Coordinates of C-alpha atoms and ligand atoms in Angstrom, one line a residue:
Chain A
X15 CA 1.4 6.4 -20.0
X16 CA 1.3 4.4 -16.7
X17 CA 5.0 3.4 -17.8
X18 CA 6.1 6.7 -17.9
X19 CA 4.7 7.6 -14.5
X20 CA 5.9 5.0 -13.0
X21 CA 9.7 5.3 -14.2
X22 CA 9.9 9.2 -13.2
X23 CA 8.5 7.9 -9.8
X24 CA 11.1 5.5 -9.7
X25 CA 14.0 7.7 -11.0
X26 CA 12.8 10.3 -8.1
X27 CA 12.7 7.5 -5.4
X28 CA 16.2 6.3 -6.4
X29 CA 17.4 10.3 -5.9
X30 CA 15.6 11.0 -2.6
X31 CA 17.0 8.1 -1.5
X32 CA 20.4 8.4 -2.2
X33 CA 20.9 5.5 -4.9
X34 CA 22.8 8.3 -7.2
X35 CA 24.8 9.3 -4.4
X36 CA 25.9 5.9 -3.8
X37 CA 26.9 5.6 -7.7
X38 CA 28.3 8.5 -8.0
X39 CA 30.7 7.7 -5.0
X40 CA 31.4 4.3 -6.5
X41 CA 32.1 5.6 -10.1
X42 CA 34.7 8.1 -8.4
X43 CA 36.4 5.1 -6.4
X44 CA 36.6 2.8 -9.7
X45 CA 37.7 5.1 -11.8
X46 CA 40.6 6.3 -8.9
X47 CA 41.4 2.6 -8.5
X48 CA 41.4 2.3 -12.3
X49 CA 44.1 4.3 -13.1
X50 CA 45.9 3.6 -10.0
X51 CA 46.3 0.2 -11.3
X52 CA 49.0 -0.7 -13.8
X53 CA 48.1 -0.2 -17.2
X54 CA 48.3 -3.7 -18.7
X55 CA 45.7 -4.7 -15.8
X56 CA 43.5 -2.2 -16.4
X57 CA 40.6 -2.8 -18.8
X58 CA 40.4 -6.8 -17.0
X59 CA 39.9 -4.3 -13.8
X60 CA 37.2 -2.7 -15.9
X61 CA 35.2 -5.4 -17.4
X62 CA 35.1 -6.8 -14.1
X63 CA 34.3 -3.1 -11.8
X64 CA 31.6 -2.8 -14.6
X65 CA 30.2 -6.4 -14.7
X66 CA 29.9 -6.5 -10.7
X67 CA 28.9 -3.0 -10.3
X68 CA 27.0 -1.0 -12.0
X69 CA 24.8 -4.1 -13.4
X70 CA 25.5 -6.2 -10.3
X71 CA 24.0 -3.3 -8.2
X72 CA 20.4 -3.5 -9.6
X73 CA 20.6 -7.0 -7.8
X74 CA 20.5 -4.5 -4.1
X75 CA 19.1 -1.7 -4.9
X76 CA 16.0 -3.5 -6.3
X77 CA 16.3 -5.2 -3.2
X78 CA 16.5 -2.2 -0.9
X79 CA 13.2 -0.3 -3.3
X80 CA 11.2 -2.9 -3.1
X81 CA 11.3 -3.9 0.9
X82 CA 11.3 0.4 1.5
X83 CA 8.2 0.1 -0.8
X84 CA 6.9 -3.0 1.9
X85 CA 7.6 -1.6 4.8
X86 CA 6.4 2.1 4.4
X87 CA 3.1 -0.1 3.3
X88 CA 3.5 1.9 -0.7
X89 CA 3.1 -1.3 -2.3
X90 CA -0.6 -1.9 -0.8
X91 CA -1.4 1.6 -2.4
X92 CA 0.1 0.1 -5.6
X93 CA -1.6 -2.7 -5.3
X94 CA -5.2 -0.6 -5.5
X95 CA -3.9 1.3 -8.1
X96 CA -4.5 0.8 -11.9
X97 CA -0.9 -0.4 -12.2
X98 CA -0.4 -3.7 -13.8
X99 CA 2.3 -5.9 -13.0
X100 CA 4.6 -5.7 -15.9
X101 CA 4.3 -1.8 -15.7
X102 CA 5.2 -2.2 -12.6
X103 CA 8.3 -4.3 -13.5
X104 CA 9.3 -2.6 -16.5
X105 CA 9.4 1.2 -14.6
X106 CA 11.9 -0.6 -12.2
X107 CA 14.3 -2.1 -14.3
X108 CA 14.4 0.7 -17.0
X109 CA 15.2 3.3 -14.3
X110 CA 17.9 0.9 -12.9
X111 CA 19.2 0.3 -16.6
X112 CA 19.9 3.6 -17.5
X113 CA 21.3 5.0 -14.5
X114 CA 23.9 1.6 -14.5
X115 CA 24.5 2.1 -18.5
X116 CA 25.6 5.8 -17.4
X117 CA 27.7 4.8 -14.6
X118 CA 29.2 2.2 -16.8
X119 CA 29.9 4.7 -19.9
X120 CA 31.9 7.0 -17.0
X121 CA 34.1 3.8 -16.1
X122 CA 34.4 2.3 -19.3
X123 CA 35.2 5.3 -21.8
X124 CA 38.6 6.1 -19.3
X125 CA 39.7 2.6 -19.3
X126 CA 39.4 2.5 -23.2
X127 CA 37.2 -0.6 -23.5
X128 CA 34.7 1.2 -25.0
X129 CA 34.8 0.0 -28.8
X130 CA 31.8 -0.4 -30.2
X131 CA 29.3 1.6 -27.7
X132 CA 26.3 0.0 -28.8
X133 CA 26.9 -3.4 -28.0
X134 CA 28.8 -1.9 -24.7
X135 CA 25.7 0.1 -24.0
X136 CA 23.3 -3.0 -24.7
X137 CA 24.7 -5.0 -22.9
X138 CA 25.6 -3.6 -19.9
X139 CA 21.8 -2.7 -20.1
X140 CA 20.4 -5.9 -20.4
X141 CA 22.5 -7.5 -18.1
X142 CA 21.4 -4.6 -15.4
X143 CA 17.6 -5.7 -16.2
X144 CA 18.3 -9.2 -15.9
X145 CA 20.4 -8.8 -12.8
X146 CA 17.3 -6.5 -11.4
X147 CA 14.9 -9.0 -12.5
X148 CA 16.2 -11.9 -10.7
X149 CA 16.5 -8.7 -7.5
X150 CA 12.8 -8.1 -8.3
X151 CA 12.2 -12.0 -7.4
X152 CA 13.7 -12.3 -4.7
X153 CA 12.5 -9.3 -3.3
X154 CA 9.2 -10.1 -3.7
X155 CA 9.3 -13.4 -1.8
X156 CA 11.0 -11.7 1.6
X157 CA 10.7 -9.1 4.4
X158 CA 13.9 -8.4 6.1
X159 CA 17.4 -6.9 4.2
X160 CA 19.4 -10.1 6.0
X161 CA 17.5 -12.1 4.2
X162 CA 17.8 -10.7 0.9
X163 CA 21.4 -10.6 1.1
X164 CA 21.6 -14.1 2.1
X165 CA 19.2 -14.9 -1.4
X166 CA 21.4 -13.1 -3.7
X167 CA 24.2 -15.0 -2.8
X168 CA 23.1 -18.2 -4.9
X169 CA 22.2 -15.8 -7.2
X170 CA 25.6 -14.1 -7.4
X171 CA 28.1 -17.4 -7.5
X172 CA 25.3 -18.9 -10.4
X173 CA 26.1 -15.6 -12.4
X174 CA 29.5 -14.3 -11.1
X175 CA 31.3 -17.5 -11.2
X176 CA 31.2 -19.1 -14.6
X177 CA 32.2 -15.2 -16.1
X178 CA 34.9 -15.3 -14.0
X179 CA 36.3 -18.4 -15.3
X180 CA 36.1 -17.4 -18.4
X181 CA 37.4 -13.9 -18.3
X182 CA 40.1 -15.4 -17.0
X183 CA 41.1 -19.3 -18.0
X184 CA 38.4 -21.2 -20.0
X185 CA 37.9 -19.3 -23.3
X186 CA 35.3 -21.9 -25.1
X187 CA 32.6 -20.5 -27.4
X188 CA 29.8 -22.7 -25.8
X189 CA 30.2 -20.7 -22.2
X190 CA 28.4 -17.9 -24.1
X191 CA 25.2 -19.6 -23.1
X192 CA 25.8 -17.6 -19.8
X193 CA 24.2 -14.5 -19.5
X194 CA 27.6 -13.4 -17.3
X195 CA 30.2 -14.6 -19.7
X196 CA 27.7 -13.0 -22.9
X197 CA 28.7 -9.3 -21.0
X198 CA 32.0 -9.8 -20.3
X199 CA 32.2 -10.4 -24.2
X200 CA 30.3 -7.6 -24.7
X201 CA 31.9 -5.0 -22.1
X202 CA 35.6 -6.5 -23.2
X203 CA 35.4 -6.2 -27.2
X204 CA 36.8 -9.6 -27.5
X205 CA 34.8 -12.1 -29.2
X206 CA 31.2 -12.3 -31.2
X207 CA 29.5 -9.5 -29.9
X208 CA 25.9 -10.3 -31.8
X209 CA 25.5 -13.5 -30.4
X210 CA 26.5 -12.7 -27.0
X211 CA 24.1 -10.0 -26.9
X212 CA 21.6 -12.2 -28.5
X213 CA 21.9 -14.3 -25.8
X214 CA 21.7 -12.0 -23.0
X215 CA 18.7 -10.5 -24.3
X216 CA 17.1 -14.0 -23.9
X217 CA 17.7 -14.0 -20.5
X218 CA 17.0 -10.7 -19.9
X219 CA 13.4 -11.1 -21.3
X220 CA 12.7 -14.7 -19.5
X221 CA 13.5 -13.3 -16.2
X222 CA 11.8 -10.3 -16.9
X223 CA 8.7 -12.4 -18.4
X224 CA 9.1 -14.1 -14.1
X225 CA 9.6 -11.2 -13.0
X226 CA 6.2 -10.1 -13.9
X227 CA 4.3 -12.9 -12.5
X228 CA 6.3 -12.7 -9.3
X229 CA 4.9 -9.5 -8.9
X230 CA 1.5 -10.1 -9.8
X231 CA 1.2 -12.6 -6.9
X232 CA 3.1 -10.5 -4.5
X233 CA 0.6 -7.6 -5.7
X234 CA -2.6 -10.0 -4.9
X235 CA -1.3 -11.0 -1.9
X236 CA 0.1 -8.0 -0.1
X237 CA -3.1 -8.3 2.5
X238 CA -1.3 -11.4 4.7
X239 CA -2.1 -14.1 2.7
X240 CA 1.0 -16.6 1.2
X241 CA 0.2 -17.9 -2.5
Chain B
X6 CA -22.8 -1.1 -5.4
X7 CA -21.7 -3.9 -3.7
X8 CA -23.1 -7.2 -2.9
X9 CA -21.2 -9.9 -0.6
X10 CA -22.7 -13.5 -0.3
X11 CA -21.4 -16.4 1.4
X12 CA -18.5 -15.2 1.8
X13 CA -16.0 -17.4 4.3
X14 CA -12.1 -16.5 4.7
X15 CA -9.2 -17.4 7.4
X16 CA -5.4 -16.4 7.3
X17 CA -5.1 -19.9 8.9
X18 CA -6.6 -23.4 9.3
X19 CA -9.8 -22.5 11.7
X20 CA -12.8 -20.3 10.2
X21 CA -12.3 -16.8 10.4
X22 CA -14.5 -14.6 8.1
X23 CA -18.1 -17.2 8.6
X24 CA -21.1 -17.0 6.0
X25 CA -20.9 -13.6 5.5
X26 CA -23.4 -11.2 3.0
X27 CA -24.7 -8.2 2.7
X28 CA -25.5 -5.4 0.3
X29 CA -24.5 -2.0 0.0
X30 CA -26.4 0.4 -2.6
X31 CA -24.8 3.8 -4.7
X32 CA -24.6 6.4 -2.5
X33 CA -24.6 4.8 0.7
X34 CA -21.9 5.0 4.0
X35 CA -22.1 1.4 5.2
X36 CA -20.2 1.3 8.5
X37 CA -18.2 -1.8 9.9
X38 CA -18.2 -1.1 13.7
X39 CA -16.7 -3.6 15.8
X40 CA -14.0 -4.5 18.5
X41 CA -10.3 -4.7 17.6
X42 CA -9.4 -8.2 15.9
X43 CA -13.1 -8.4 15.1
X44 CA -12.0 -8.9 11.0
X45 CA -12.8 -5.4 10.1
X46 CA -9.8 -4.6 8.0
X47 CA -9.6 -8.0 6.9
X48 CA -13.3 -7.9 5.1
X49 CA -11.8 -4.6 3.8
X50 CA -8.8 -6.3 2.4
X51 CA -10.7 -8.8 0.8
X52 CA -13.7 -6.5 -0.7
X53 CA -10.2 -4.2 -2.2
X54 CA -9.1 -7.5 -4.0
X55 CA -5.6 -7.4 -1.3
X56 CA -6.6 -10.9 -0.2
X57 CA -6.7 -14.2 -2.3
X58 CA -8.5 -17.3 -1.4
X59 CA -11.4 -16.7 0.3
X60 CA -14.9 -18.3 -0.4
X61 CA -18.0 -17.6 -1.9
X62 CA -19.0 -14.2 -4.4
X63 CA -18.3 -10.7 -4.0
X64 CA -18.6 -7.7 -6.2
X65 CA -17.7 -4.5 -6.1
X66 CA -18.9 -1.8 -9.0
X67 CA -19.8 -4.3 -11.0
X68 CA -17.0 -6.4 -11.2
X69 CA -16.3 -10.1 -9.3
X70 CA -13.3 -9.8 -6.9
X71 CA -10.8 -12.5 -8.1
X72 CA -11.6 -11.7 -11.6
X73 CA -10.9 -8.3 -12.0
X74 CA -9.0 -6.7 -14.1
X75 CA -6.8 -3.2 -13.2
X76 CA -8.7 -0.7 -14.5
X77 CA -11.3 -1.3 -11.8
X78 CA -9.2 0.2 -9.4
X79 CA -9.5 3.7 -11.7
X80 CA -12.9 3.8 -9.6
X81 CA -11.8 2.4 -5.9
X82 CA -10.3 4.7 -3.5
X83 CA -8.5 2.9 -0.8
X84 CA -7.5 4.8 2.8
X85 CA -5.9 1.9 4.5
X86 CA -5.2 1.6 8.6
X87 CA -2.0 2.5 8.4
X88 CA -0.1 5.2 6.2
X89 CA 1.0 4.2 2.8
X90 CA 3.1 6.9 1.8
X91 CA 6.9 6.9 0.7
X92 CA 8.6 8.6 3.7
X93 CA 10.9 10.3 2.0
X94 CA 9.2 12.1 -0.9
X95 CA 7.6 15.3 0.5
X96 CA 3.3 15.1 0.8
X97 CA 3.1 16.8 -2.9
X98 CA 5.2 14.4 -3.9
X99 CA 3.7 11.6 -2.7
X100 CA 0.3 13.0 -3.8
X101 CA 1.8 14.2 -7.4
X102 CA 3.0 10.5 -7.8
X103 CA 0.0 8.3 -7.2
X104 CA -2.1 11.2 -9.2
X105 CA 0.1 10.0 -12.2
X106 CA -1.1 6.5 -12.1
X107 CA -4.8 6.9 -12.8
X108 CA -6.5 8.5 -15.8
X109 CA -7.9 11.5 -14.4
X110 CA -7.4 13.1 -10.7
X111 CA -8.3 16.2 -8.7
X112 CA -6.1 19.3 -7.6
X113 CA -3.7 18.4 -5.5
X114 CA -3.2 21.8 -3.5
X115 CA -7.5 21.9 -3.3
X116 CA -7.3 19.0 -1.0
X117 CA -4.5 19.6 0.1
X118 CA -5.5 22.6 1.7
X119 CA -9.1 21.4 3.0
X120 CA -7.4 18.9 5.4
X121 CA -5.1 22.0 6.7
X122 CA -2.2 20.6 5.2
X123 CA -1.3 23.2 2.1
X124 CA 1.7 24.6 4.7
X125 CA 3.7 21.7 4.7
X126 CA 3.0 20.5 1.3
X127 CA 7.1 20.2 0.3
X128 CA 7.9 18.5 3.7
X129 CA 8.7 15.2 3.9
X130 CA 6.5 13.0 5.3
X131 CA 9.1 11.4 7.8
X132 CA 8.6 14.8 9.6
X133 CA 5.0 14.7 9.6
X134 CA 2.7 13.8 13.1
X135 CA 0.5 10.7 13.1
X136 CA -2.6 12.9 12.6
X137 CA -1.0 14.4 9.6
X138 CA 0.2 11.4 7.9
X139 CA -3.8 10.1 8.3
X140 CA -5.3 13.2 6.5
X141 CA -2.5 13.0 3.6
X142 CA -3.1 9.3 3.5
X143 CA -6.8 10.0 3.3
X144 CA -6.6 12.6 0.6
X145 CA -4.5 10.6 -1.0
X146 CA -7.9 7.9 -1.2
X147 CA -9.6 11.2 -3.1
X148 CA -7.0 12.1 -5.3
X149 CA -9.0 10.0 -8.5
X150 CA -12.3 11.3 -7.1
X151 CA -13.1 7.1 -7.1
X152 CA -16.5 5.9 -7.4
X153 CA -16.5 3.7 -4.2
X154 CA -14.2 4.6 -1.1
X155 CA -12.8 2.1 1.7
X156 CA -12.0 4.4 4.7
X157 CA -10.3 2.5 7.6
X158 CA -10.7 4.3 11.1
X159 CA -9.7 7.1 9.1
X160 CA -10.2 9.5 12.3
X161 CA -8.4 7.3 14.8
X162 CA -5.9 9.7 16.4
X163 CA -7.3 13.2 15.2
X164 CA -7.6 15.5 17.8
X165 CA -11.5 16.8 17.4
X166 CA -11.4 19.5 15.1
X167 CA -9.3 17.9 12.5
X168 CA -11.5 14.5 13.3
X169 CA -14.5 16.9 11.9
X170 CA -13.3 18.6 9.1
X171 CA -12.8 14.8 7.8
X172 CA -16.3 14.0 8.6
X173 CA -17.2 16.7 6.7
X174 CA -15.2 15.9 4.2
X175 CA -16.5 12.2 4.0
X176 CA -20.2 13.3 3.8
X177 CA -19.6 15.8 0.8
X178 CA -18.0 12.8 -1.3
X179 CA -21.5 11.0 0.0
X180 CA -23.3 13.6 -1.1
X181 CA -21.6 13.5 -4.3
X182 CA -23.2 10.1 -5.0
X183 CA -20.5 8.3 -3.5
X184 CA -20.8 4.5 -1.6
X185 CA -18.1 4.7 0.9
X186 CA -17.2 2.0 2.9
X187 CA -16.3 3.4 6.4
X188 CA -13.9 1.0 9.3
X189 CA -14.5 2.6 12.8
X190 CA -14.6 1.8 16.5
X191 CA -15.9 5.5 17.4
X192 CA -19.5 4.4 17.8
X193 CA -20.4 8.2 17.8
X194 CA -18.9 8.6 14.2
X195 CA -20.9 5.8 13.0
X196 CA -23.9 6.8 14.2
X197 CA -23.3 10.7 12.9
X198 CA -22.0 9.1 9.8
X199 CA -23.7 5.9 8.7
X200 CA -26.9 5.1 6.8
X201 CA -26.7 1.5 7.8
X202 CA -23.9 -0.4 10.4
X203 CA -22.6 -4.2 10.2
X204 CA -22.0 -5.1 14.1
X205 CA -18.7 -7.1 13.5
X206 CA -17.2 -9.5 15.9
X207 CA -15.7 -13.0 15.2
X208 CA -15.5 -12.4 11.8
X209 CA -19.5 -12.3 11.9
X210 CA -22.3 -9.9 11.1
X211 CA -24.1 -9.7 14.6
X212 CA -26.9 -7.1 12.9
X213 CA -27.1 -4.8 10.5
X214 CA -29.4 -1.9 10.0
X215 CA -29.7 1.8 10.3
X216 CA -28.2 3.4 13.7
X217 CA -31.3 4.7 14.5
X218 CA -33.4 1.6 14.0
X219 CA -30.2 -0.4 16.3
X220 CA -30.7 1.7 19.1
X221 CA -34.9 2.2 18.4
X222 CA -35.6 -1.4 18.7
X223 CA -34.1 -2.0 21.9
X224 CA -34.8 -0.2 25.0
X225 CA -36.5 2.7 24.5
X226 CA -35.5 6.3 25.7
X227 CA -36.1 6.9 29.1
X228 CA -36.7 9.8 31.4
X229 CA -34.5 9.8 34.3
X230 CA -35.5 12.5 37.9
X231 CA -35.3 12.9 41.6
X232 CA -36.9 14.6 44.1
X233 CA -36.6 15.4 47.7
X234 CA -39.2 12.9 50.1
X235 CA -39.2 14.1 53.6
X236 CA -35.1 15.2 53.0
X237 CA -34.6 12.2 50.9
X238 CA -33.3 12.5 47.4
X239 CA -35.2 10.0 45.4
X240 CA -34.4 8.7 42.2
X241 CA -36.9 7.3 39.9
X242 CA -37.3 6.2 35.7
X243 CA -40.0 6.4 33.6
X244 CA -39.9 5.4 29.9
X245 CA -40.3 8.4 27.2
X246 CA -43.7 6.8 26.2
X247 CA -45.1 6.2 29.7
X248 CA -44.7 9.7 31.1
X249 CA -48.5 10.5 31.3
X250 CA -48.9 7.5 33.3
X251 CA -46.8 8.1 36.3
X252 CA -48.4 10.3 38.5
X253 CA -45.7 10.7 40.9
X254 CA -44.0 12.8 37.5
X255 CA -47.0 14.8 36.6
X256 CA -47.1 15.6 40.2
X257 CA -44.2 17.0 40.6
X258 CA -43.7 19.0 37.4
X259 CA -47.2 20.9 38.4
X260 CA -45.5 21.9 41.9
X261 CA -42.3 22.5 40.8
X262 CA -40.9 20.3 43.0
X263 CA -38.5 18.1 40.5
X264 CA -34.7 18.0 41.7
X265 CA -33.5 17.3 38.5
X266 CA -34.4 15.7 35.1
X267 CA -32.7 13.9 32.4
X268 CA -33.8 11.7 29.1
X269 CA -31.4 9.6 27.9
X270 CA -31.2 7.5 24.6
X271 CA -29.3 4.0 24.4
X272 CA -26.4 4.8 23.0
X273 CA -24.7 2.8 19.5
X274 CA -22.0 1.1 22.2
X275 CA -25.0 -0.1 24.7
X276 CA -27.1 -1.5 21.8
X277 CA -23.4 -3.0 20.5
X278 CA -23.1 -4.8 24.5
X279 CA -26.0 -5.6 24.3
X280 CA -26.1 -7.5 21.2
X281 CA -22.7 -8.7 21.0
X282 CA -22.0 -9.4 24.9
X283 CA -19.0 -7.4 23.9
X284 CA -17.3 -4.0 24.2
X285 CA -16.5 -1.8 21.4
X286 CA -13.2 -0.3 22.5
Ligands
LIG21 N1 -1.7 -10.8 7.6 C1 -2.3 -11.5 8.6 N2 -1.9 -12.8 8.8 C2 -2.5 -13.6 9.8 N3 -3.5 -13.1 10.6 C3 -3.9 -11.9 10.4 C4 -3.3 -11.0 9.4 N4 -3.9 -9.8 9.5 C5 -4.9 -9.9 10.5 N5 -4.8 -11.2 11.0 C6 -5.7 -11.6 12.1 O1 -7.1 -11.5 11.7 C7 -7.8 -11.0 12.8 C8 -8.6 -9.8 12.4 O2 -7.7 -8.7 12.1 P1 -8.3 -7.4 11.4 O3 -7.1 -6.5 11.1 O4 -9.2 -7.7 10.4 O5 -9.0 -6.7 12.7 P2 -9.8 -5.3 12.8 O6 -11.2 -5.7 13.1 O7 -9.5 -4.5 11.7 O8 -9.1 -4.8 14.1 P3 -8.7 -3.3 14.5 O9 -9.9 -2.6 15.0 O10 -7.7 -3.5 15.6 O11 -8.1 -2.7 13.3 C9 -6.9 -10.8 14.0 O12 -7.0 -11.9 14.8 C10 -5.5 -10.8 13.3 O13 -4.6 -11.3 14.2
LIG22 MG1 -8.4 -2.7 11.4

């Protein structure tokens, strides 16, 4: 199981190189601002800490795996390896996932939004895979850390945005064709969860389904030439 | 093992990589030797499938580059120029994790240990020395026990004893049946090395053949000495094959009177000026 490999590598890359650490130190500030905050505010406070963080992050820390993984040269080795592209793909945004449904579960379960922990766990899954996929892209197409934050940043206002405004003035069913405003459903309990997770999972797969052939030609390609 | 035919390439607009083919059979070390920038790496790149969009047909075990599939790489073993290891994962680490992505793979503290590394196995390979990080990346080519190996320069910057237990090492996989594929500049590696050299400048093959034949074909080995006319130290040549006809030589051998004497073969690197109008290094 290439799959299996690859996520353990990936879960021991994103140790060693102190992705927990930066979680666990978030988690701890969240959850002290959480309760610092009145109670009435609070579980807005969370749906929003948990839709911009822990999923948000797989945006940068794919970001910051894949361009250690081009400039310490790993991916050329990957590239002669028996890996294929959606193994590749999948190992990433699984190890992401879980680690950003954990963190999640520590913010969300104080601040009592928790109601249904399936649909909270699903979704604040899929949305970390779709916000790593879209990572994953970008990634693939650049070289330097400024200009992967300046590409996210389209990237964040498209998803952000429209969430926002609906979390907190335009409450109309047909918004839930947004992957953002499908987990804020989903985190805040309010709402049709099964569609909304429905339709995250459609996004999550498309982008994943990119993902993959983003890779593949970044994988092909990793000797200088530009497809 | 591996067959390359018109096979053209640039990374820009002008030619690079021009017309070129050759043939490398199963068990064979086929050496690129040429100057830096020559394209070495770069035909490397492009026989290990890393580069699209070249021209022309090439096949390696079997299998047309462009169309394979990634299985084929459970028989390739690839050291490249430059280190290709995650810095902060310790050498077993490293090792441990690409081991996991192939079917079957060797012991990882066996060759750890024959390139003298077994010591500082749980180190990170930030902390490692250049030398180091080239024999971890190059056991790390092993690690499947591949059919075919690319080796690129892979003793540049090992001091001489570490530069020969890797030579050694090289010509134990060739004598497991292995075709390696083997990058240098050292022209005295790819002579010890080598059954058969590509002369590579400009992106062209500028000969090919067995070391031996390279420096055979053109000027032959000569015997350089000197003696003392009248208080004069003379210096004269006479070609290996010609001895017996230069009496001056038999002369002096029968009274003893030769000052000193040397033969000396062409070298890999003269035969490569020669043929090239180039330097190696
Ligand atoms: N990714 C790339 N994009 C554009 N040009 C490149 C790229 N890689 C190499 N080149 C160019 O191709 C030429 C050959 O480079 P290559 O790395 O194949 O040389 P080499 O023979 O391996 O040299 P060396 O002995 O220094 O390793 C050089 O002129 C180099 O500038
Ligand atoms: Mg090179």
């Amino acid at each position: 199981m290439k799959v299996k490999s690859l996520f353990l590598g990936d879960v021991r890359f994103q140790f060693k190189y102190g992705f927990y650490f930066i979680y666990l130190f978030f988690s701890i500030l969240y959850i002290g601002l959480l309760f610092a905050l009145p109670r009435m505010w609070r579980e807005k406070a969370a749906v929003i800490m948990i839709f911009t963080d822990p999923s948000a992050m797989g945006l940068y820390f794919m970001g910051s795996m894949v361009l250690f993984e081009k400039s310490e040269r790993v991916l050329n080795s990957i590239a002669v390896s028996p890996v294929k592209p959606w193994e590749y793909v999948i190992s990433k945004l699984f190890s992401i996932g879980l680690i950003s449904s954990v963190v999640s579960l520590a913010i969300g379960i104080p601040a009592g939004i928790v109601i249904n922990p399936f649909f909270f766990i699903f979704g604040v899954f899929l949305c970390s895979c779709l916000f790593s996929a879209v990572g994953l892209m970008i990634a693939c197409k650049i070289t330097t850390l400024n200009q992967f934050i300046l590409a996210t940043i389209p990237a964040e206002i498209l998803i952000n945005v429209p969430a926002l405004i609906w979390l907190f003035w335009y409450k109309k069913s047909w918004l839930l064709v947004h992957p953002g405003v499908c987990i804020m459903t989903l985190c805040s309990g309010e709402g049709a969860p099964l569609p909304a997770l429905l339709v995250l999972f459609f996004w999550a797969v498309l982008f994943t389904v990119l993902a993959c052939g983003t890779v593949k030609k970044m994988l092909r390609s990793v000797g200088g030439v530009k497809l | 093992m591996i067959s390359v035919k018109n096979l053209n390439f640039s990374y820009t607009r002008t030619p690079f990589i021009k017309n070129v083919g050759f043939e490398v059979k199963t068990g064979e070390i086929f050496g690129f030797l040429g100057p830096s920038g020559a394209g070495k790496s770069t035909l490397q790149k492009i026989l290990t499938g890393l580069l699209t969009g070249f021209k022309g047909s090439v096949l390696v075990n079997g299998e047309a580059i462009g169309q394979h599939n990634n299985s084929f790489y459970e028989n390739i073993g690839v050291d490249f120029e430059f280190p290709s290891l995650y810095e902060k994962l310790t050498a077993y680490e490293n090792l441990k994790f690409f081991a996991s992505l192939y079917q079957k793979h060797r012991d990882i503290n066996t060759l750890l240990s024959k390139v003298g590394l077994l010591n500082d196995a749980n180190k990170k390979v930030s902390d490692f020395s250049k030398g180091m990080k080239s024999r971890l990346n190059f056991i790390k080519a092993l690690l499947h026990d591949p059919q075919v190996l690319f080796l690129d320069e892979p003793t540049s910057g090992l001091d001489p004893s570490n530069a020969r237990v890797m030579k050694d090492l090289i010509l134990n996989e060739k004598a497991k049946g292995k075709t390696i594929i083997l990058t240098t500049h050292n022209m005295y590696d790819a002579t010890e090395l080598c059954d058969r050299v590509a002369f590579i400048v400009d992106g062209n093959i500028k000969a090919l053949d067995t070391p031996r034949n390279l420096i055979m074909k053109r000027g032959a080995s000569k015997i350089a000495y000197t003696y003392s006319d009248s208080g004069r130290e003379i210096k004269m040549e006479v070609p290996l094959n010609k001895t017996s006809e230069d009496e001056t030589f038999l002369r002096l051998i029968r009274t003893n009177c030769l000052l000193s004497i040397h033969s000396g073969e062409p070298t890999l690197n003269d035969i490569f000026v020669e043929l090239t109008g180039r330097q190696l290094q």
